[in-house]
Amino acid sequence: MKKKTVRDIDVTGKRVLLRADLNVPFVPGTTTIADDSRIQAVMPTLKYLKKRQARIVLCSHLGRPGGKVAKELRMTPIAFRLEALLGEPIIYVRECVGSLVRQAAEELQEGQVLLLENLRFHEEEEANDSAFAQALASLGDVYVNDAFGAAHRAHASIAAVTRYLPAVAGLQMEKEMRMLSSALDNPARPLGAVIGGAKVSEKIGILENLLQRVNRLFIGGGLAATFFKAQGHDMGSSLVEPERLGLALDILRNAAQLGVQVFLPQDVVVAEAVVPEAPARTVEVGRVPGGWHLVDIGPRTAQLFGKELRLCRTVVWNGPMGVFEFPRFATGTKAVAETLADLNGAITVVGGGSTAEAVEELGLAHSMNHVSMGGGASLEFMEGRELPGIANLLDKDAA
Ligand code: ADP
Ligand code: MG
């Protein structure tokens, strides 16, 4: 179902309650912003609204203060960064509801931005509390959700608030929905999915949903170990989920029935321990030494995946191919990222927090058609689940 966006409504001069995902990472132990991509991501919507003289009431959560005020999680550093990016002062109030906030919202001039305090200083936010949502809603005439990264949370500023105001998507949210849903619902085929990460149990939803949609499925990462174990291979001390062996076989059986071509690794990198400097070598699947751990796909597999991925016209990717945090075990992940970055004439969509991080670290994010900033939300989207932050927005064809 297509959703209305900020482009579909009249915002001129209106008071807009804008929910963003300004939950930036800090340099550990400080309030120095380590990466401001999430702030950058809301700039197009902010500028769009400012141009139309909207009065913008901007809000977000930050970290996990657990319903109490936590000094180190105030929005102050974000306020400064917003001012730097906008090139003008904004108003920042150290509360998100109450009479002072109400007054500040009422006094907003056209095109001005008012930043509210961390929503999670109130436990009502995560409890999806109606009264709290109503108090937030009273600050605006319309509600714009540009927080795709929080869209999977049924929290007051995401879900309950939409009961009280007309709700539409911001421009970043629109882009996330468009890119993810076109790749999954209406892709140029063949559609390939590359799935990695640590565990099968974390990828069941995505594997089951994608099986119904893809033409080719590439499985790497730690979860491959459970598939191999299910096929009767000895996986040494690799992370195997014994209670998921049946599920792994079901997935392979379903794939065969659905005509989905599955590619599993042929050679794998194994290490004596999962630590950066551990002795490591490449072996054929089926020859994992006792006590050793699967840590990456091997070079032949990387080549095979590369060759077969090049035949796809759309590729979605979630989950690193190995323990990419350690450079020696990042080779397979790098190879897949480079293949996707080089795919000419194909659409490439990357989702998942760690996968996005890997692609960014490699400097290849701009070579993909879309790298979701959604983390957990992108994962749930790829699982085919309904996200509260999207479901509650007005439908495009509604009056
Ligand atoms: P995303 O956040 O993109 O959804 P995941 O969180 O599922 O991705 O997977 C990332 C994690 O998977 C990384 O921490 C990585 O170290 C781990 N991983 C990948 N391959 C292996 C492996 N062979 N053994 C153990 N962990 C692995
Ligand atoms: Mg992750």
PDB file of C-alpha atoms in Angstrom, residues 83-267:
ATOM      1  CA  GLU A  83      22.383  24.571  13.459  1.00  0.00           C
ATOM      2  CA  ALA A  84      25.670  23.973  11.668  1.00  0.00           C
ATOM      3  CA  LEU A  85      23.966  22.026   8.879  1.00  0.00           C
ATOM      4  CA  LEU A  86      21.105  24.487   8.510  1.00  0.00           C
ATOM      5  CA  GLY A  87      23.373  27.496   8.822  1.00  0.00           C
ATOM      6  CA  GLU A  88      21.004  29.202  11.216  1.00  0.00           C
ATOM      7  CA  PRO A  89      19.926  29.038  14.843  1.00  0.00           C
ATOM      8  CA  ILE A  90      17.180  26.706  15.971  1.00  0.00           C
ATOM      9  CA  ILE A  91      15.227  26.692  19.218  1.00  0.00           C
ATOM     10  CA  TYR A  92      15.948  23.841  21.605  1.00  0.00           C
ATOM     11  CA  VAL A  93      13.784  23.222  24.645  1.00  0.00           C
ATOM     12  CA  ARG A  94      14.823  20.811  27.374  1.00  0.00           C
ATOM     13  CA  GLU A  95      11.417  19.111  27.464  1.00  0.00           C
ATOM     14  CA  CYS A  96       9.188  17.458  24.896  1.00  0.00           C
ATOM     15  CA  VAL A  97       5.736  18.018  26.430  1.00  0.00           C
ATOM     16  CA  GLY A  98       4.173  20.534  28.824  1.00  0.00           C
ATOM     17  CA  SER A  99       3.147  24.165  28.830  1.00  0.00           C
ATOM     18  CA  LEU A 100       6.605  25.627  28.086  1.00  0.00           C
ATOM     19  CA  VAL A 101       6.970  23.428  25.044  1.00  0.00           C
ATOM     20  CA  ARG A 102       3.459  24.284  23.963  1.00  0.00           C
ATOM     21  CA  GLN A 103       4.264  27.972  24.218  1.00  0.00           C
ATOM     22  CA  ALA A 104       7.503  27.578  22.259  1.00  0.00           C
ATOM     23  CA  ALA A 105       5.578  25.747  19.537  1.00  0.00           C
ATOM     24  CA  GLU A 106       2.940  28.451  19.419  1.00  0.00           C
ATOM     25  CA  GLU A 107       5.543  31.196  19.117  1.00  0.00           C
ATOM     26  CA  LEU A 108       7.364  29.487  16.234  1.00  0.00           C
ATOM     27  CA  GLN A 109       7.870  31.700  13.213  1.00  0.00           C
ATOM     28  CA  GLU A 110       7.413  30.490   9.655  1.00  0.00           C
ATOM     29  CA  GLY A 111      10.356  28.342   8.593  1.00  0.00           C
ATOM     30  CA  GLN A 112      11.700  28.066  12.146  1.00  0.00           C
ATOM     31  CA  VAL A 113      12.779  24.804  13.768  1.00  0.00           C
ATOM     32  CA  LEU A 114      12.021  23.875  17.360  1.00  0.00           C
ATOM     33  CA  LEU A 115      13.908  20.818  18.632  1.00  0.00           C
ATOM     34  CA  LEU A 116      12.329  18.915  21.518  1.00  0.00           C
ATOM     35  CA  GLU A 117      14.166  17.029  24.246  1.00  0.00           C
ATOM     36  CA  ASN A 118      14.851  13.286  24.029  1.00  0.00           C
ATOM     37  CA  LEU A 119      11.448  11.568  23.846  1.00  0.00           C
ATOM     38  CA  ARG A 120      12.649   8.600  25.852  1.00  0.00           C
ATOM     39  CA  PHE A 121      13.131  10.724  28.974  1.00  0.00           C
ATOM     40  CA  HIS A 122       9.432   9.880  29.417  1.00  0.00           C
ATOM     41  CA  GLU A 123       8.553   6.248  29.907  1.00  0.00           C
ATOM     42  CA  GLU A 124       5.262   6.950  28.147  1.00  0.00           C
ATOM     43  CA  GLU A 125       7.140   7.110  24.834  1.00  0.00           C
ATOM     44  CA  GLU A 126       8.134   3.452  24.735  1.00  0.00           C
ATOM     45  CA  ALA A 127       4.811   2.474  26.355  1.00  0.00           C
ATOM     46  CA  ASN A 128       2.975   3.953  23.345  1.00  0.00           C
ATOM     47  CA  ASP A 129       0.947   5.994  25.815  1.00  0.00           C
ATOM     48  CA  SER A 130      -2.082   7.790  24.379  1.00  0.00           C
ATOM     49  CA  ALA A 131      -1.995  10.856  26.630  1.00  0.00           C
ATOM     50  CA  PHE A 132       1.700  11.416  25.899  1.00  0.00           C
ATOM     51  CA  ALA A 133       1.074  10.971  22.168  1.00  0.00           C
ATOM     52  CA  GLN A 134      -1.784  13.430  22.386  1.00  0.00           C
ATOM     53  CA  ALA A 135       0.431  15.959  24.160  1.00  0.00           C
ATOM     54  CA  LEU A 136       2.988  15.634  21.352  1.00  0.00           C
ATOM     55  CA  ALA A 137       0.259  15.850  18.729  1.00  0.00           C
ATOM     56  CA  SER A 138      -1.020  19.092  20.264  1.00  0.00           C
ATOM     57  CA  LEU A 139       2.237  20.728  19.111  1.00  0.00           C
ATOM     58  CA  GLY A 140       1.419  20.322  15.408  1.00  0.00           C
ATOM     59  CA  ASP A 141      -1.279  20.528  12.754  1.00  0.00           C
ATOM     60  CA  VAL A 142       0.152  17.589  10.839  1.00  0.00           C
ATOM     61  CA  TYR A 143       2.584  14.804  11.615  1.00  0.00           C
ATOM     62  CA  VAL A 144       5.471  13.771   9.391  1.00  0.00           C
ATOM     63  CA  ASN A 145       7.400  10.577  10.105  1.00  0.00           C
ATOM     64  CA  ASP A 146      10.912  10.606   8.675  1.00  0.00           C
ATOM     65  CA  ALA A 147      12.286   8.101  11.187  1.00  0.00           C
ATOM     66  CA  PHE A 148      12.494   4.894   9.173  1.00  0.00           C
ATOM     67  CA  GLY A 149      15.067   3.556  11.651  1.00  0.00           C
ATOM     68  CA  ALA A 150      12.407   3.664  14.382  1.00  0.00           C
ATOM     69  CA  ALA A 151       9.461   2.576  12.222  1.00  0.00           C
ATOM     70  CA  HIS A 152       9.441  -0.936  13.695  1.00  0.00           C
ATOM     71  CA  ARG A 153       8.751   0.410  17.180  1.00  0.00           C
ATOM     72  CA  ALA A 154       5.183   0.911  18.349  1.00  0.00           C
ATOM     73  CA  HIS A 155       6.130   3.901  20.450  1.00  0.00           C
ATOM     74  CA  ALA A 156       4.019   6.965  21.200  1.00  0.00           C
ATOM     75  CA  SER A 157       5.804   9.288  18.756  1.00  0.00           C
ATOM     76  CA  ILE A 158       5.615   6.644  16.011  1.00  0.00           C
ATOM     77  CA  ALA A 159       2.317   4.848  16.508  1.00  0.00           C
ATOM     78  CA  ALA A 160      -0.153   6.396  18.990  1.00  0.00           C
ATOM     79  CA  VAL A 161       0.515   9.939  17.754  1.00  0.00           C
ATOM     80  CA  THR A 162      -1.046   9.071  14.390  1.00  0.00           C
ATOM     81  CA  ARG A 163      -4.456   8.786  16.081  1.00  0.00           C
ATOM     82  CA  TYR A 164      -4.450  12.505  16.687  1.00  0.00           C
ATOM     83  CA  LEU A 165      -2.947  14.067  13.554  1.00  0.00           C
ATOM     84  CA  PRO A 166      -2.982  13.405   9.811  1.00  0.00           C
ATOM     85  CA  ALA A 167       0.198  11.372   9.328  1.00  0.00           C
ATOM     86  CA  VAL A 168       2.450  11.254   6.261  1.00  0.00           C
ATOM     87  CA  ALA A 169       5.966  10.122   5.389  1.00  0.00           C
ATOM     88  CA  GLY A 170       8.987  12.395   5.189  1.00  0.00           C
ATOM     89  CA  LEU A 171      11.354  12.275   2.226  1.00  0.00           C
ATOM     90  CA  GLN A 172      13.878   9.882   3.771  1.00  0.00           C
ATOM     91  CA  MET A 173      11.083   7.545   4.860  1.00  0.00           C
ATOM     92  CA  GLU A 174       9.642   7.746   1.359  1.00  0.00           C
ATOM     93  CA  LYS A 175      12.973   6.784  -0.178  1.00  0.00           C
ATOM     94  CA  GLU A 176      13.428   3.823   2.178  1.00  0.00           C
ATOM     95  CA  MET A 177       9.918   2.541   1.448  1.00  0.00           C
ATOM     96  CA  ARG A 178      10.298   3.022  -2.288  1.00  0.00           C
ATOM     97  CA  MET A 179      13.712   1.356  -2.592  1.00  0.00           C
ATOM     98  CA  LEU A 180      13.005  -1.574  -0.303  1.00  0.00           C
ATOM     99  CA  SER A 181       9.556  -2.300  -1.649  1.00  0.00           C
ATOM    100  CA  SER A 182      10.481  -1.976  -5.300  1.00  0.00           C
ATOM    101  CA  ALA A 183      13.324  -4.450  -4.781  1.00  0.00           C
ATOM    102  CA  LEU A 184      11.096  -6.936  -2.985  1.00  0.00           C
ATOM    103  CA  ASP A 185       7.681  -6.484  -4.588  1.00  0.00           C
ATOM    104  CA  ASN A 186       8.380  -5.411  -8.107  1.00  0.00           C
ATOM    105  CA  PRO A 187      11.988  -6.193  -8.988  1.00  0.00           C
ATOM    106  CA  ALA A 188      13.708  -6.516 -12.318  1.00  0.00           C
ATOM    107  CA  ARG A 189      14.518 -10.225 -12.499  1.00  0.00           C
ATOM    108  CA  PRO A 190      16.419 -12.312 -11.790  1.00  0.00           C
ATOM    109  CA  LEU A 191      16.218 -11.131  -8.186  1.00  0.00           C
ATOM    110  CA  GLY A 192      19.051 -12.348  -5.976  1.00  0.00           C
ATOM    111  CA  ALA A 193      19.310 -12.191  -2.201  1.00  0.00           C
ATOM    112  CA  VAL A 194      22.563 -12.495  -0.304  1.00  0.00           C
ATOM    113  CA  ILE A 195      21.997 -13.490   3.298  1.00  0.00           C
ATOM    114  CA  GLY A 196      24.720 -13.669   5.914  1.00  0.00           C
ATOM    115  CA  GLY A 197      25.241 -12.799   9.550  1.00  0.00           C
ATOM    116  CA  ALA A 198      25.845 -14.921  12.575  1.00  0.00           C
ATOM    117  CA  LYS A 199      22.777 -17.077  13.140  1.00  0.00           C
ATOM    118  CA  VAL A 200      19.988 -18.826  11.263  1.00  0.00           C
ATOM    119  CA  SER A 201      17.626 -18.030  14.133  1.00  0.00           C
ATOM    120  CA  GLU A 202      18.018 -14.298  13.453  1.00  0.00           C
ATOM    121  CA  LYS A 203      17.410 -14.740   9.750  1.00  0.00           C
ATOM    122  CA  ILE A 204      14.443 -17.122   9.688  1.00  0.00           C
ATOM    123  CA  GLY A 205      11.961 -14.346   8.956  1.00  0.00           C
ATOM    124  CA  ILE A 206      13.974 -12.867   6.160  1.00  0.00           C
ATOM    125  CA  LEU A 207      14.852 -16.242   4.622  1.00  0.00           C
ATOM    126  CA  GLU A 208      11.224 -17.347   4.634  1.00  0.00           C
ATOM    127  CA  ASN A 209       9.934 -14.110   3.154  1.00  0.00           C
ATOM    128  CA  LEU A 210      12.639 -13.822   0.518  1.00  0.00           C
ATOM    129  CA  LEU A 211      12.252 -17.440  -0.569  1.00  0.00           C
ATOM    130  CA  GLN A 212       8.810 -16.502  -1.871  1.00  0.00           C
ATOM    131  CA  ARG A 213      10.245 -13.663  -3.918  1.00  0.00           C
ATOM    132  CA  VAL A 214      13.766 -14.341  -5.135  1.00  0.00           C
ATOM    133  CA  ASN A 215      15.153 -16.335  -8.040  1.00  0.00           C
ATOM    134  CA  ARG A 216      18.548 -16.948  -6.483  1.00  0.00           C
ATOM    135  CA  LEU A 217      19.566 -17.149  -2.857  1.00  0.00           C
ATOM    136  CA  PHE A 218      23.181 -16.828  -1.702  1.00  0.00           C
ATOM    137  CA  ILE A 219      23.899 -17.952   1.840  1.00  0.00           C
ATOM    138  CA  GLY A 220      27.122 -17.009   3.620  1.00  0.00           C
ATOM    139  CA  GLY A 221      28.163 -15.913   7.083  1.00  0.00           C
ATOM    140  CA  GLY A 222      27.941 -17.967  10.243  1.00  0.00           C
ATOM    141  CA  LEU A 223      24.480 -19.274   9.417  1.00  0.00           C
ATOM    142  CA  ALA A 224      25.959 -21.361   6.611  1.00  0.00           C
ATOM    143  CA  ALA A 225      27.404 -23.613   9.339  1.00  0.00           C
ATOM    144  CA  THR A 226      23.935 -24.694  10.438  1.00  0.00           C
ATOM    145  CA  PHE A 227      22.994 -25.513   6.830  1.00  0.00           C
ATOM    146  CA  PHE A 228      26.150 -27.593   6.405  1.00  0.00           C
ATOM    147  CA  LYS A 229      25.664 -29.373   9.695  1.00  0.00           C
ATOM    148  CA  ALA A 230      22.112 -30.190   8.593  1.00  0.00           C
ATOM    149  CA  GLN A 231      23.565 -31.716   5.431  1.00  0.00           C
ATOM    150  CA  GLY A 232      25.768 -33.933   7.573  1.00  0.00           C
ATOM    151  CA  HIS A 233      29.076 -32.041   7.488  1.00  0.00           C
ATOM    152  CA  ASP A 234      31.276 -31.767  10.536  1.00  0.00           C
ATOM    153  CA  MET A 235      31.624 -28.073  11.319  1.00  0.00           C
ATOM    154  CA  GLY A 236      34.260 -28.311  14.068  1.00  0.00           C
ATOM    155  CA  SER A 237      33.571 -25.700  16.730  1.00  0.00           C
ATOM    156  CA  SER A 238      31.632 -23.397  14.411  1.00  0.00           C
ATOM    157  CA  LEU A 239      28.542 -21.712  15.739  1.00  0.00           C
ATOM    158  CA  VAL A 240      25.847 -24.268  14.875  1.00  0.00           C
ATOM    159  CA  GLU A 241      22.275 -24.017  16.110  1.00  0.00           C
ATOM    160  CA  PRO A 242      21.284 -27.628  16.701  1.00  0.00           C
ATOM    161  CA  GLU A 243      17.600 -26.774  17.144  1.00  0.00           C
ATOM    162  CA  ARG A 244      17.532 -25.154  13.686  1.00  0.00           C
ATOM    163  CA  LEU A 245      18.878 -28.063  11.654  1.00  0.00           C
ATOM    164  CA  GLY A 246      15.392 -29.098  10.555  1.00  0.00           C
ATOM    165  CA  LEU A 247      14.545 -25.557   9.606  1.00  0.00           C
ATOM    166  CA  ALA A 248      17.675 -25.291   7.476  1.00  0.00           C
ATOM    167  CA  LEU A 249      16.643 -28.426   5.582  1.00  0.00           C
ATOM    168  CA  ASP A 250      13.093 -27.069   5.202  1.00  0.00           C
ATOM    169  CA  ILE A 251      14.448 -23.900   3.668  1.00  0.00           C
ATOM    170  CA  LEU A 252      16.507 -25.857   1.152  1.00  0.00           C
ATOM    171  CA  ARG A 253      13.542 -28.107   0.348  1.00  0.00           C
ATOM    172  CA  ASN A 254      11.175 -25.158  -0.074  1.00  0.00           C
ATOM    173  CA  ALA A 255      13.699 -23.428  -2.282  1.00  0.00           C
ATOM    174  CA  ALA A 256      13.862 -26.467  -4.541  1.00  0.00           C
ATOM    175  CA  GLN A 257      10.077 -26.611  -4.715  1.00  0.00           C
ATOM    176  CA  LEU A 258       9.799 -22.925  -5.497  1.00  0.00           C
ATOM    177  CA  GLY A 259      12.514 -23.130  -8.134  1.00  0.00           C
ATOM    178  CA  VAL A 260      14.838 -20.860  -6.196  1.00  0.00           C
ATOM    179  CA  GLN A 261      18.478 -21.551  -6.951  1.00  0.00           C
ATOM    180  CA  VAL A 262      20.457 -21.725  -3.701  1.00  0.00           C
ATOM    181  CA  PHE A 263      24.174 -21.058  -3.520  1.00  0.00           C
ATOM    182  CA  LEU A 264      26.019 -22.176  -0.411  1.00  0.00           C
ATOM    183  CA  PRO A 265      29.779 -21.744   0.102  1.00  0.00           C
ATOM    184  CA  GLN A 266      32.091 -24.338  -1.431  1.00  0.00           C
ATOM    185  CA  ASP A 267      35.233 -23.348   0.415  1.00  0.00           C
TER     186      ASP A 267
END
